[in-house]
Short mmCIF file of C-alpha atoms in Angstrom, two decimals:
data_model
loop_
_atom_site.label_atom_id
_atom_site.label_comp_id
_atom_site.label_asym_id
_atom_site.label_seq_id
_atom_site.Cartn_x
_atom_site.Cartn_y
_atom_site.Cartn_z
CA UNK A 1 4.97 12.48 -3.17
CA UNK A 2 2.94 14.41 -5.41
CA UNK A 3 4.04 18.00 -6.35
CA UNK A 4 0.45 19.27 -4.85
CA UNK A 5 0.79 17.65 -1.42
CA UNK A 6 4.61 19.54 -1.63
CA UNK A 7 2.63 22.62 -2.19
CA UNK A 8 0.05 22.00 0.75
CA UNK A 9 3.38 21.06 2.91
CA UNK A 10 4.80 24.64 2.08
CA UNK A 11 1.36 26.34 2.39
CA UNK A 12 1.22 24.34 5.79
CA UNK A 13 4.99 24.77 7.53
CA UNK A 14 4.55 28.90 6.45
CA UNK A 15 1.56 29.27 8.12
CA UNK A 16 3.10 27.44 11.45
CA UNK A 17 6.24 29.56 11.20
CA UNK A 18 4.17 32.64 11.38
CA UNK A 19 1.69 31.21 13.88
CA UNK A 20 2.73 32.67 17.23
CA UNK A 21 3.55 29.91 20.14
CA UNK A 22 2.76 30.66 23.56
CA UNK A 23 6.22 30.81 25.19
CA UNK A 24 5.29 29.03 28.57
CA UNK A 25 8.73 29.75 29.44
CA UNK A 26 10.22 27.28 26.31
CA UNK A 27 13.05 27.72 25.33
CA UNK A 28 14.44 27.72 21.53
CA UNK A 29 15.20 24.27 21.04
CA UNK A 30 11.92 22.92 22.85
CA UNK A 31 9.94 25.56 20.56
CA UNK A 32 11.44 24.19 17.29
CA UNK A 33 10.56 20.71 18.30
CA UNK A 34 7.22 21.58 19.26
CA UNK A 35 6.84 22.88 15.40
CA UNK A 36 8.15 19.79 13.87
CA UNK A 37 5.56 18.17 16.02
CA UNK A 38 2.76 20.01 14.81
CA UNK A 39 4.56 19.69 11.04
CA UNK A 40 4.47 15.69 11.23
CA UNK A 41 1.23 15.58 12.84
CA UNK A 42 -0.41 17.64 9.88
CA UNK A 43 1.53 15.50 7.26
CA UNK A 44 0.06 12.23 8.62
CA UNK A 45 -3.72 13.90 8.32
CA UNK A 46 -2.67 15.07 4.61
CA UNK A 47 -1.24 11.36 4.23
CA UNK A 48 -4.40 9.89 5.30
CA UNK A 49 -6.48 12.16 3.48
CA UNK A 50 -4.84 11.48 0.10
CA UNK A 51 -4.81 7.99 0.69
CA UNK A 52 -6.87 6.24 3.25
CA UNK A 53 -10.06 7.09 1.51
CA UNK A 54 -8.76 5.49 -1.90
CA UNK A 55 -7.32 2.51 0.15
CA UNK A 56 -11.07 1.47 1.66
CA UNK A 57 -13.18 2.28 -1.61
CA UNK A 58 -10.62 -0.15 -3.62
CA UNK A 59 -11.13 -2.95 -0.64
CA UNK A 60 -14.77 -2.62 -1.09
CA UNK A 61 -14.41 -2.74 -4.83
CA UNK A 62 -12.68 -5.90 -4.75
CA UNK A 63 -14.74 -7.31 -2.39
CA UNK A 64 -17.55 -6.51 -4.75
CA UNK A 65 -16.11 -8.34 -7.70
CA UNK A 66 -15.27 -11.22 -5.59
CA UNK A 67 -18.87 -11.63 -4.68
CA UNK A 68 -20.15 -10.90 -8.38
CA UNK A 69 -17.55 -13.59 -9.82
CA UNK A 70 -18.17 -16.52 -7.54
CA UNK A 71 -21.56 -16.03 -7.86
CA UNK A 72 -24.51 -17.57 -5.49
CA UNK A 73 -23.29 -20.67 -5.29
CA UNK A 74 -20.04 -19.78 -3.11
CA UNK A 75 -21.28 -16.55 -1.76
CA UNK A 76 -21.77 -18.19 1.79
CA UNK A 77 -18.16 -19.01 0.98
CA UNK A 78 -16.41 -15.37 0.28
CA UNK A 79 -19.08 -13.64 1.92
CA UNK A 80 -17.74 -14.45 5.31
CA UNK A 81 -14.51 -12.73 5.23
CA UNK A 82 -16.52 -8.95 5.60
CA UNK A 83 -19.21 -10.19 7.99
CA UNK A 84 -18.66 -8.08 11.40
CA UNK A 85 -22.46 -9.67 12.50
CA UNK A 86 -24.33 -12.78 12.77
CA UNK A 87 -25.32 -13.52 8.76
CA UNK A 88 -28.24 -15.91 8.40
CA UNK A 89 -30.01 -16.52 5.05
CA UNK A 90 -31.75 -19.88 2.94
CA UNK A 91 -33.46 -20.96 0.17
CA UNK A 92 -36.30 -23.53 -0.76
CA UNK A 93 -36.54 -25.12 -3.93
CA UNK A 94 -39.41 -27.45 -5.57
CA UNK A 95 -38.81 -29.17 -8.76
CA UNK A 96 -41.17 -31.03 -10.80
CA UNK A 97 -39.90 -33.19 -13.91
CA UNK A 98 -41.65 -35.41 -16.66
CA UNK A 99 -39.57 -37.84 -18.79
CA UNK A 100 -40.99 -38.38 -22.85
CA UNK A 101 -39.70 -41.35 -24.61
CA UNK A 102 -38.07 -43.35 -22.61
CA UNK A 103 -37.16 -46.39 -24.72
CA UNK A 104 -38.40 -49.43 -23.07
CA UNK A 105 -39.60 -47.64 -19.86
CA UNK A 106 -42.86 -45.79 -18.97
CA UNK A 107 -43.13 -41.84 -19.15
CA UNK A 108 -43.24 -41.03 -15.35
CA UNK A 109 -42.99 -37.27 -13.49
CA UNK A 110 -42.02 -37.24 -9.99
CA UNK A 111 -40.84 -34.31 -7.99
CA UNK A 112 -38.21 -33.46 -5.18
CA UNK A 113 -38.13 -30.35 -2.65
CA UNK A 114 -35.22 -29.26 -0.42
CA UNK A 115 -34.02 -26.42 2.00
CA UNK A 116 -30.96 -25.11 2.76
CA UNK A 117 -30.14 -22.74 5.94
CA UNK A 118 -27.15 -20.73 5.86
CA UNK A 119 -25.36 -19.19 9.43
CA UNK A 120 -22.29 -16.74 9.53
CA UNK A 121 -20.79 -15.80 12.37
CA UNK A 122 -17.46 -13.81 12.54
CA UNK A 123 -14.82 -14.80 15.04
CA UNK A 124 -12.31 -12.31 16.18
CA UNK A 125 -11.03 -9.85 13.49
CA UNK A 126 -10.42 -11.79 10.35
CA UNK A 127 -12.05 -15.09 11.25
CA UNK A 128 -15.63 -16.69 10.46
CA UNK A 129 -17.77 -19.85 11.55
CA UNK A 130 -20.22 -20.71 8.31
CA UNK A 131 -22.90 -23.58 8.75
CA UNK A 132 -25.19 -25.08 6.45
CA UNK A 133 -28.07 -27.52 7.39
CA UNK A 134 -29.98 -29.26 4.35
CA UNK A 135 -33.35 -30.71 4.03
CA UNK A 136 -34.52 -32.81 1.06
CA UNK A 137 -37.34 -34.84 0.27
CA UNK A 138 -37.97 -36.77 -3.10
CA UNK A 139 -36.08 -38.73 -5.72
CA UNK A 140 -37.43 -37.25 -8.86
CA UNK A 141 -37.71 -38.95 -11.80
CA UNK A 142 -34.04 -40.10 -12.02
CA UNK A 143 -34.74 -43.99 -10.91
CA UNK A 144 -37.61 -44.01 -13.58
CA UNK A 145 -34.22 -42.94 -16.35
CA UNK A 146 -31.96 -45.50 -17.98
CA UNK A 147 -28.10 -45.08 -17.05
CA UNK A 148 -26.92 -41.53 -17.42
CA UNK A 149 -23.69 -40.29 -16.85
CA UNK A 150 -24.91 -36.91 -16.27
CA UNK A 151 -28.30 -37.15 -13.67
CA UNK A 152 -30.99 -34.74 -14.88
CA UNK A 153 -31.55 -33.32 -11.09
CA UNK A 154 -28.51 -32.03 -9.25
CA UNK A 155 -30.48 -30.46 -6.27
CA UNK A 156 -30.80 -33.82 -5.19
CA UNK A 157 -28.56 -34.19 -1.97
CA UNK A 158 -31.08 -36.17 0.65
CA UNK A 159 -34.12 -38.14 1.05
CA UNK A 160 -34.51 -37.32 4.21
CA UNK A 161 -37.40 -34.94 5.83
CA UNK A 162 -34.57 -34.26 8.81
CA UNK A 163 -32.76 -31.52 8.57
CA UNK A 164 -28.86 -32.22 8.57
CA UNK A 165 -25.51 -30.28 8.90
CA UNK A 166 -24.10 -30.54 5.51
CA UNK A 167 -21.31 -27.85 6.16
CA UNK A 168 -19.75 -26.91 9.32
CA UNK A 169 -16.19 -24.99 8.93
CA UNK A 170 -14.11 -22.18 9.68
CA UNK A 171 -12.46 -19.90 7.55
CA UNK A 172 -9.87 -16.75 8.13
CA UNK A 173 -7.68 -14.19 6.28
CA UNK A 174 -4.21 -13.18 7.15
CA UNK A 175 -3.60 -9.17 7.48
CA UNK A 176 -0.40 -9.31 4.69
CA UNK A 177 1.07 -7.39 3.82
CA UNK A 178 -1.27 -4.96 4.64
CA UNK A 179 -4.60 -5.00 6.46
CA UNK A 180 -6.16 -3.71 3.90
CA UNK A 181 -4.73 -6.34 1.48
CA UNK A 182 -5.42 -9.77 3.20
CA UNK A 183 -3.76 -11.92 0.55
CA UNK A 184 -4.14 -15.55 2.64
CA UNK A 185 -6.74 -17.32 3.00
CA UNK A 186 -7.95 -20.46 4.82
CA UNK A 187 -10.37 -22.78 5.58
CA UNK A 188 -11.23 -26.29 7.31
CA UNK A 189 -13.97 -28.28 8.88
CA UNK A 190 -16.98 -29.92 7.29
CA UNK A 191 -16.84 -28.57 3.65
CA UNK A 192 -18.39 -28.80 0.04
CA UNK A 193 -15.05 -29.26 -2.66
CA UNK A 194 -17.19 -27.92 -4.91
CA UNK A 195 -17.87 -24.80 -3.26
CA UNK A 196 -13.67 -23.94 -4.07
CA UNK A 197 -13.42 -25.34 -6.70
CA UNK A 198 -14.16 -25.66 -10.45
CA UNK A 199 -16.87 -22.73 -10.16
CA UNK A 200 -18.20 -20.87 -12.84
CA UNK A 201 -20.09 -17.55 -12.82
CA UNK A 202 -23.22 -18.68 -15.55
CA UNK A 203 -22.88 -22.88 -14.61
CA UNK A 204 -22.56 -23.39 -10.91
CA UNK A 205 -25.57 -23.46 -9.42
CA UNK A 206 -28.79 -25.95 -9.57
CA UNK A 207 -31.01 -24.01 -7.75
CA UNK A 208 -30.82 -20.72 -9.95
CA UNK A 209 -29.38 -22.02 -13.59
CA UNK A 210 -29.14 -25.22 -15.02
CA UNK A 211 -30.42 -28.62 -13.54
CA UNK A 212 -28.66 -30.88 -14.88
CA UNK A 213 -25.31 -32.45 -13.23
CA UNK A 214 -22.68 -31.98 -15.86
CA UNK A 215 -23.73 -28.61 -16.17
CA UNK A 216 -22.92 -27.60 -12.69
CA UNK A 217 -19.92 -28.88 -12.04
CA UNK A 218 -17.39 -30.70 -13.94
CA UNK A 219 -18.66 -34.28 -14.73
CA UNK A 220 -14.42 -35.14 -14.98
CA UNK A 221 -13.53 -34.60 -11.52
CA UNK A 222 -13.82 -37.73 -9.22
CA UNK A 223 -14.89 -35.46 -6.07
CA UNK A 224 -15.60 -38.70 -3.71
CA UNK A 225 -19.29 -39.51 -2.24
CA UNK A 226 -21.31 -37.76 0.06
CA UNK A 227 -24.37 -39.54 0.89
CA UNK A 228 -23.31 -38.69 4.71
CA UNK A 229 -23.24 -35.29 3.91
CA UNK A 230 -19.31 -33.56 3.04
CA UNK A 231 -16.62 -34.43 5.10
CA UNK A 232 -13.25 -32.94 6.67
CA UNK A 233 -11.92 -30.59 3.99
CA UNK A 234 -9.21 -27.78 4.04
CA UNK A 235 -8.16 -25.24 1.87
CA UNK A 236 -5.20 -22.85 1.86
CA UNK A 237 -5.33 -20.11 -0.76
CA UNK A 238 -2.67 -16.81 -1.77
CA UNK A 239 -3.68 -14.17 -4.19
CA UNK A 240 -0.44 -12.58 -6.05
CA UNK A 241 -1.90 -9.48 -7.00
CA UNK A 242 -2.61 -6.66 -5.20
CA UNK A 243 -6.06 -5.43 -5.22
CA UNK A 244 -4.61 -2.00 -5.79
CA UNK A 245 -3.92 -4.21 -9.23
CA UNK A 246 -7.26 -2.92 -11.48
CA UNK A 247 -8.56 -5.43 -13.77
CA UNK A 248 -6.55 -8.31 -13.15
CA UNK A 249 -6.71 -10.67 -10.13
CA UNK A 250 -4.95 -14.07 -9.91
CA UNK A 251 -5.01 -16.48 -7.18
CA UNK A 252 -3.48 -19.93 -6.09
CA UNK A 253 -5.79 -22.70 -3.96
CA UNK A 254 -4.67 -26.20 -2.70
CA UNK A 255 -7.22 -28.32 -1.22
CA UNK A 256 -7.34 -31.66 0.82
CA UNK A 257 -10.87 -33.64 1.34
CA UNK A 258 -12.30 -36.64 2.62
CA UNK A 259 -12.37 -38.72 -0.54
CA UNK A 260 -15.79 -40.72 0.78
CA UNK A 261 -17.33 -37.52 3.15
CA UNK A 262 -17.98 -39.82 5.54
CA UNK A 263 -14.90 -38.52 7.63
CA UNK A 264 -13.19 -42.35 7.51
CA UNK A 265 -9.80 -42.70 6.49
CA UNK A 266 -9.44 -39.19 5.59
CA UNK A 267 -5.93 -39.35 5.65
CA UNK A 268 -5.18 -42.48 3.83
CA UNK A 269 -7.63 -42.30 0.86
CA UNK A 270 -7.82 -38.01 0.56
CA UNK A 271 -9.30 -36.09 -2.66
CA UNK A 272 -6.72 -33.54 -3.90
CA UNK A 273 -6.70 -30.84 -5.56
CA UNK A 274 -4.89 -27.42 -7.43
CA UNK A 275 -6.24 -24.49 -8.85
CA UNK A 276 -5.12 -21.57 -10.82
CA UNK A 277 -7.65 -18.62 -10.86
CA UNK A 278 -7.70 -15.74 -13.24
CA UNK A 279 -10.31 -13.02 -13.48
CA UNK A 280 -9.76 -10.11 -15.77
CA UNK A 281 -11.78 -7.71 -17.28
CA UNK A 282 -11.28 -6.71 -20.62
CA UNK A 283 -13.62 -3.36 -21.38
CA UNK A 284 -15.58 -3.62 -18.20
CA UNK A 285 -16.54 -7.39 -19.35
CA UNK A 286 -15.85 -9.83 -16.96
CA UNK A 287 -13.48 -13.19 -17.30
CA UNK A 288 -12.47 -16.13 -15.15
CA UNK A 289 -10.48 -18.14 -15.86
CA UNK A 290 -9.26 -21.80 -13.70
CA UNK A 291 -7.12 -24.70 -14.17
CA UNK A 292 -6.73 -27.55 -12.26
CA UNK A 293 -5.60 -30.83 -11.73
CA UNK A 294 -6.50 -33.62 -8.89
CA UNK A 295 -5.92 -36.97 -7.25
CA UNK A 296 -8.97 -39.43 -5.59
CA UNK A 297 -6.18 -41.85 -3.65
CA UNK A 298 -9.47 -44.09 -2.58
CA UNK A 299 -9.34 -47.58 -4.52
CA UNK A 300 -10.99 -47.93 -7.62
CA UNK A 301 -11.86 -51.20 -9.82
CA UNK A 302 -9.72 -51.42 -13.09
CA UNK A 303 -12.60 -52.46 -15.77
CA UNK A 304 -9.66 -54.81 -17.56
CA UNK A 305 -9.42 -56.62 -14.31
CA UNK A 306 -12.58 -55.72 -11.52
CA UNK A 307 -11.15 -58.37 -9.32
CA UNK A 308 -7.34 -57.43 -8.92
CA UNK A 309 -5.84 -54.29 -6.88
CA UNK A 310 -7.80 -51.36 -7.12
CA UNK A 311 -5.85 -48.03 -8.75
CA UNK A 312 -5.74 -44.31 -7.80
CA UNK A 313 -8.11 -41.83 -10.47
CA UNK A 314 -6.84 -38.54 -11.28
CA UNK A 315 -7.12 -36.07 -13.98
CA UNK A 316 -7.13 -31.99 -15.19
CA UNK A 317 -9.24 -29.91 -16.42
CA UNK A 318 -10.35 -26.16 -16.29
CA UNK A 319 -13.75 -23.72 -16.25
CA UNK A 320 -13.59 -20.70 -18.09
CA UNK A 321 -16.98 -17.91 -18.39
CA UNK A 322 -16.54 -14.82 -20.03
CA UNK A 323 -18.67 -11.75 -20.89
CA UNK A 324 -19.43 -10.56 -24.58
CA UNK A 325 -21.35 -7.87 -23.84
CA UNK A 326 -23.77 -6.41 -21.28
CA UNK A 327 -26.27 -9.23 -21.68
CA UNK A 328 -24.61 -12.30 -23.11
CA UNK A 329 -22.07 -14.42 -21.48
CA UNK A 330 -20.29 -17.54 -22.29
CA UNK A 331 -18.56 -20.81 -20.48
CA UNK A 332 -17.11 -23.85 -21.03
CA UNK A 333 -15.62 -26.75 -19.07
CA UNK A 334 -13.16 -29.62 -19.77
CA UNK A 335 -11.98 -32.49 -17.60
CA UNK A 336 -10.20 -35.25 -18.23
CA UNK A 337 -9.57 -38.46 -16.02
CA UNK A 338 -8.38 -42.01 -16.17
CA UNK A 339 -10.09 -44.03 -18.38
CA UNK A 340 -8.34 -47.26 -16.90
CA UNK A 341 -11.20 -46.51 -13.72
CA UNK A 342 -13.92 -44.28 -15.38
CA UNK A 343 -16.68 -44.64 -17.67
CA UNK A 344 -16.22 -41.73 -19.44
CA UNK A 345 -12.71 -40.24 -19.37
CA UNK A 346 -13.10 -36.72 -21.36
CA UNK A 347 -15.88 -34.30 -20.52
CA UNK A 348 -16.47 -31.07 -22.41
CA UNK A 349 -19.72 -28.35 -21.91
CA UNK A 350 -20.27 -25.33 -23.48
CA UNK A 351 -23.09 -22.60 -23.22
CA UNK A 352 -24.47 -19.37 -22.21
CA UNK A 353 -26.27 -16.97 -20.48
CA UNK A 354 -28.73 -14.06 -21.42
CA UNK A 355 -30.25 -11.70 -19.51
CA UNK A 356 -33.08 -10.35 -20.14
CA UNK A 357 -32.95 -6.80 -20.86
CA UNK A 358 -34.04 -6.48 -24.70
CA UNK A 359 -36.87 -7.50 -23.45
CA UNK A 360 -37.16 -5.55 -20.36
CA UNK A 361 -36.81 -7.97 -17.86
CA UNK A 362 -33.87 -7.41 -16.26
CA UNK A 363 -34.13 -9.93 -13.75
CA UNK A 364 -34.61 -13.04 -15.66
CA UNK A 365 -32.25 -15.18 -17.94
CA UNK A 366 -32.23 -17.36 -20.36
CA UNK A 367 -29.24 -20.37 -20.17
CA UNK A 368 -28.15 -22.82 -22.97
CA UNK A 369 -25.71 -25.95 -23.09
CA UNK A 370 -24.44 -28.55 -24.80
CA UNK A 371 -22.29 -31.34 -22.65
CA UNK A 372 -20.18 -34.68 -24.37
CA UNK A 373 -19.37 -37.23 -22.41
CA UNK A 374 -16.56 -39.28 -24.30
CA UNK A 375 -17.58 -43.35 -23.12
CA UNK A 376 -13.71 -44.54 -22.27
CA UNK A 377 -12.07 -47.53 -24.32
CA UNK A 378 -12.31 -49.99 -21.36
CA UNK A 379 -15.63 -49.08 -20.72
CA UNK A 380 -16.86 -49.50 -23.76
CA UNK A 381 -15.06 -53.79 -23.71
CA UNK A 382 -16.13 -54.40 -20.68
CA UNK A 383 -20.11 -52.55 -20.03
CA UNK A 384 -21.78 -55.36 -20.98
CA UNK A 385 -20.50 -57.80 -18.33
CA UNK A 386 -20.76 -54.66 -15.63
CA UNK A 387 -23.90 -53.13 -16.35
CA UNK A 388 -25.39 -55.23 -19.06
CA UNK A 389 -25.60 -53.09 -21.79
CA UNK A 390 -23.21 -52.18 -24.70
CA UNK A 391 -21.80 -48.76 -24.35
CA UNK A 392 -20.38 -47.72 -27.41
CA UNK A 393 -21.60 -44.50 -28.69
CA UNK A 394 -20.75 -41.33 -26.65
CA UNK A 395 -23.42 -39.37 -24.16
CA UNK A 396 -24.76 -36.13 -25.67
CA UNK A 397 -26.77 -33.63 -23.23
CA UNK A 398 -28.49 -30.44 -24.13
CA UNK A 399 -30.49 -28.41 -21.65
CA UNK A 400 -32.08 -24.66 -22.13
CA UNK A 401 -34.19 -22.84 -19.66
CA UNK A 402 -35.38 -19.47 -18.72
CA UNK A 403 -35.58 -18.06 -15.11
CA UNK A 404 -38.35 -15.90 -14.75
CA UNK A 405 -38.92 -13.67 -11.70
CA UNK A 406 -42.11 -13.59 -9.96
CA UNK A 407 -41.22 -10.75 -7.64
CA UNK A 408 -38.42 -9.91 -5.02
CA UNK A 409 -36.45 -13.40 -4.37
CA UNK A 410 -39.08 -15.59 -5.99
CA UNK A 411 -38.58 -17.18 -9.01
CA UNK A 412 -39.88 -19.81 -11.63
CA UNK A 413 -38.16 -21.81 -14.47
CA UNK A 414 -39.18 -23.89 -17.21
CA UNK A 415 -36.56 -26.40 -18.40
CA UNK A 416 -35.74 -28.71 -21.06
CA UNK A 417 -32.96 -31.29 -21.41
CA UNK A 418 -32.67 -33.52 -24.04
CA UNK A 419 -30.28 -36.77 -23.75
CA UNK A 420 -28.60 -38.58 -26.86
CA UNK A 421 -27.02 -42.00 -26.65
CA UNK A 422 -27.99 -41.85 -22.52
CA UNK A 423 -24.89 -43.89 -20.60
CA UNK A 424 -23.40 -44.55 -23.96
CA UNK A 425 -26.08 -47.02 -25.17
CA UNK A 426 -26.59 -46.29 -29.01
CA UNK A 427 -29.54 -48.76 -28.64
CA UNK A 428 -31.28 -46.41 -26.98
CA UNK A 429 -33.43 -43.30 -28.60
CA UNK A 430 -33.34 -39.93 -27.21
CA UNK A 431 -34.44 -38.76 -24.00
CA UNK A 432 -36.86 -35.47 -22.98
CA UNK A 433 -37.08 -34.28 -19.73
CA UNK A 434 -39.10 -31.16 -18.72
CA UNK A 435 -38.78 -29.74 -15.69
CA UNK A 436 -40.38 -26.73 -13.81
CA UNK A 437 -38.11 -25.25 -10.47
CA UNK A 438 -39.95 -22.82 -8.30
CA UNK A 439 -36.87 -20.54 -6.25
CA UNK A 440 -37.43 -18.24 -3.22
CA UNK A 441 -34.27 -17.20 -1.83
CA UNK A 442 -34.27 -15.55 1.81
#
């Protein structure tokens, strides 16, 4: 207790001792413990006063940062757990892309649309309901490409003009050891992997930064399909520190998904995974930093022999983005998986971000990147017979845009990727793709 609440407690009990108490026939004893009534009672108000308002502005503070480091991608996510309404939002997004030089195919342009619909509700005092229904039209220009590892258009989820539940689930906090300090967390339904896991503050979202696959999530994690939209998933998550803890925040997840999303043999053939978040801020610049490592149990082919038992793919890796200054930012990814199952078995991207205010365009950003995708050894013996050509160089992928905003939530950006060695084929020459994304968030 600090030496000025002491003082206030002196200041307080003299002023008591001198106020006069109406007798109402009390007696001594009943008087004195009417004081230290009145003393206690004004100690808790001095208690609260010194320390409840401090306790909410830090919750909102780290609430805050939450939201600022997970970015747009898994705000639906973390946005839930402060919701006392009904939340609704969306997005639509148009993309238009034109492919230049395409070795032994014709330059085409195509274009894809989709729509997303997000729903909050809260349930009881530290539980939430989040849906998400998706609507997606288009295939873009990725069946007019040669084999990629890394597809230029990751905002392609659905062909379908229907609109589908993509995300059903439920999420809650546990009040310990404080309400204020909810340190528990966990989820489960019908729920995007991706959306947990492997984010990255400047690479994480299609829709608002870069287009290309590899670029938005790590091209080294075997995450499972979802052409039926995601399937069961759960995730159970503690954070060690205390948010009273300024600066520094570091936080534990496990997760357990459908390896296929089509919510059959969940419990068989799961996708697993661990993650190790750290987010610190070194002078008032902001750092995350994640490890993990996983496990797809579903079968897959062994490229030595295609037709004998099938074997488990697994692998590591970690995201990292971290601020340099007050406009530039920097990330980089690495994943590694078996390279007994996988085409490519190493994975690395780096790049950046740059906002826009030298120029005086706050809003906007430019983003850079440069992805390898290492062809594995088995691959490289046996792509011929599988796929019919000869992989034996490495995939290099570069992309660079700028998102410019129109007004309010409406955005446009022009984008470039450029693909060396696509799907490991040295035969083939370099690949251009420009693309043009029109955003309105809602």
């Amino acid at each position: 207790m600090s030496c000025y609440r002491w003082i206030i407690s002196g200041m307080v009990l003299g002023w008591l001792i001198l106020l006069p108490i109406p007798s109402l026939g009390l007696t001594m004893e009943e008087e004195i413990k009417l004081l230290k009534a009145r003393i206690e009672l004004l100690e808790k108000k001095l208690v609260e006063k010194e320390t409840g308002e401090p306790v909410v502005e830090e919750r909102v503070q780290y609430l805050e940062r939450e939201v600022d480091r997970l970015g747009y991608r898994q705000y639906p996510a973390q946005l839930l757990e402060t919701i006392s309404s009904v939340e609704a939002g969306g997005d639509l997004t148009l993309i238009m892309q034109r492919t230049e030089n395409n070795t032994g195919r014709k330059n085409k342009g195509d274009l894809s649309t989709s729509a997303d619909l997000n729903l909050g509700l809260p349930v009881g005092p530290y539980g939430n309901l989040f849906f998400r229904a998706d609507v997606g039209q288009g295939e873009g220009v990725a069946k007019w490409l040669p084999n990629t590892f890394s597809g230029p258009n990751s905002d392609l989820e659905f062909d379908d003009a229907r609109f589908q539940w993509v995300e059903a689930w439920f999420g809650t906090t546990y009040p310990w050891p404080s309400i204020y300090d909810q340190r528990f967390s966990f989820n489960m339904g019908k729920m995007d992997p991706t959306a947990f896991f492997d984010t990255n503050r400047l690479a994480n979202t299609e829709t608002d930064q870069f287009m290309a696959d590899l670029f938005v999530n790590n091209l080294g994690i075997d995450w499972g399909g979802d052409d039926n939209g995601y399937g069961f998933g759960s995730r159970l998550a503690y954070r060690f520190t205390s948010i009273y803890q300024k600066g520094l925040t570091v936080e534990g997840s496990l997760g357990y998904f459908d390896s296929d999303g089509d919510f059959s043999d969940t419990f068989r053939e799961p996708f697993v995974i661990a993650e190790l978040d750290i987010n610190r801020r070194y002078y008032g610049l902001e750092g995350n930093y994640r490890l993990y490592a996983w496990q797809n149990n579903r079968e897959h082919s062994v490229w030595k022999n295609p037709d004998g038992n099938g074997k488990h793919n697994k692998g590591f890796g970690f995201s990292i983005d971290q601020g340099i200054s007050s406009n530039l930012a920097l990330f980089a990814r690495y994943g590694y998986q078996d390279p007994q199952v996988s085409q490519f078995d190493q994975v690395i991207t780096l790049g950046g971000r740059v906002i826009g205010n030298r120029w005086h365009r706050a809003k906007d950003h430019l983003g850079f990147a440069y992805g390898l995708s290492r062809t594995s050894k088995d691959y490289k013996k046996h792509s011929l017979d599988v796929d019919g050509y000869k992989a034996d160089k490495n995939e290099h992928y570069f992309e660079l845009y700028y998102r410019y905003n129109l007004w309010g939530e409406v955005a446009i950006t022009p984008d470039i990727q450029y693909v060396i060695n696509p799907g490991g084929d040295g035969d083939k020459d370099g690949l251009w793709i420009f693309g043009l994304r029109l955003q309105v968030n809602f």
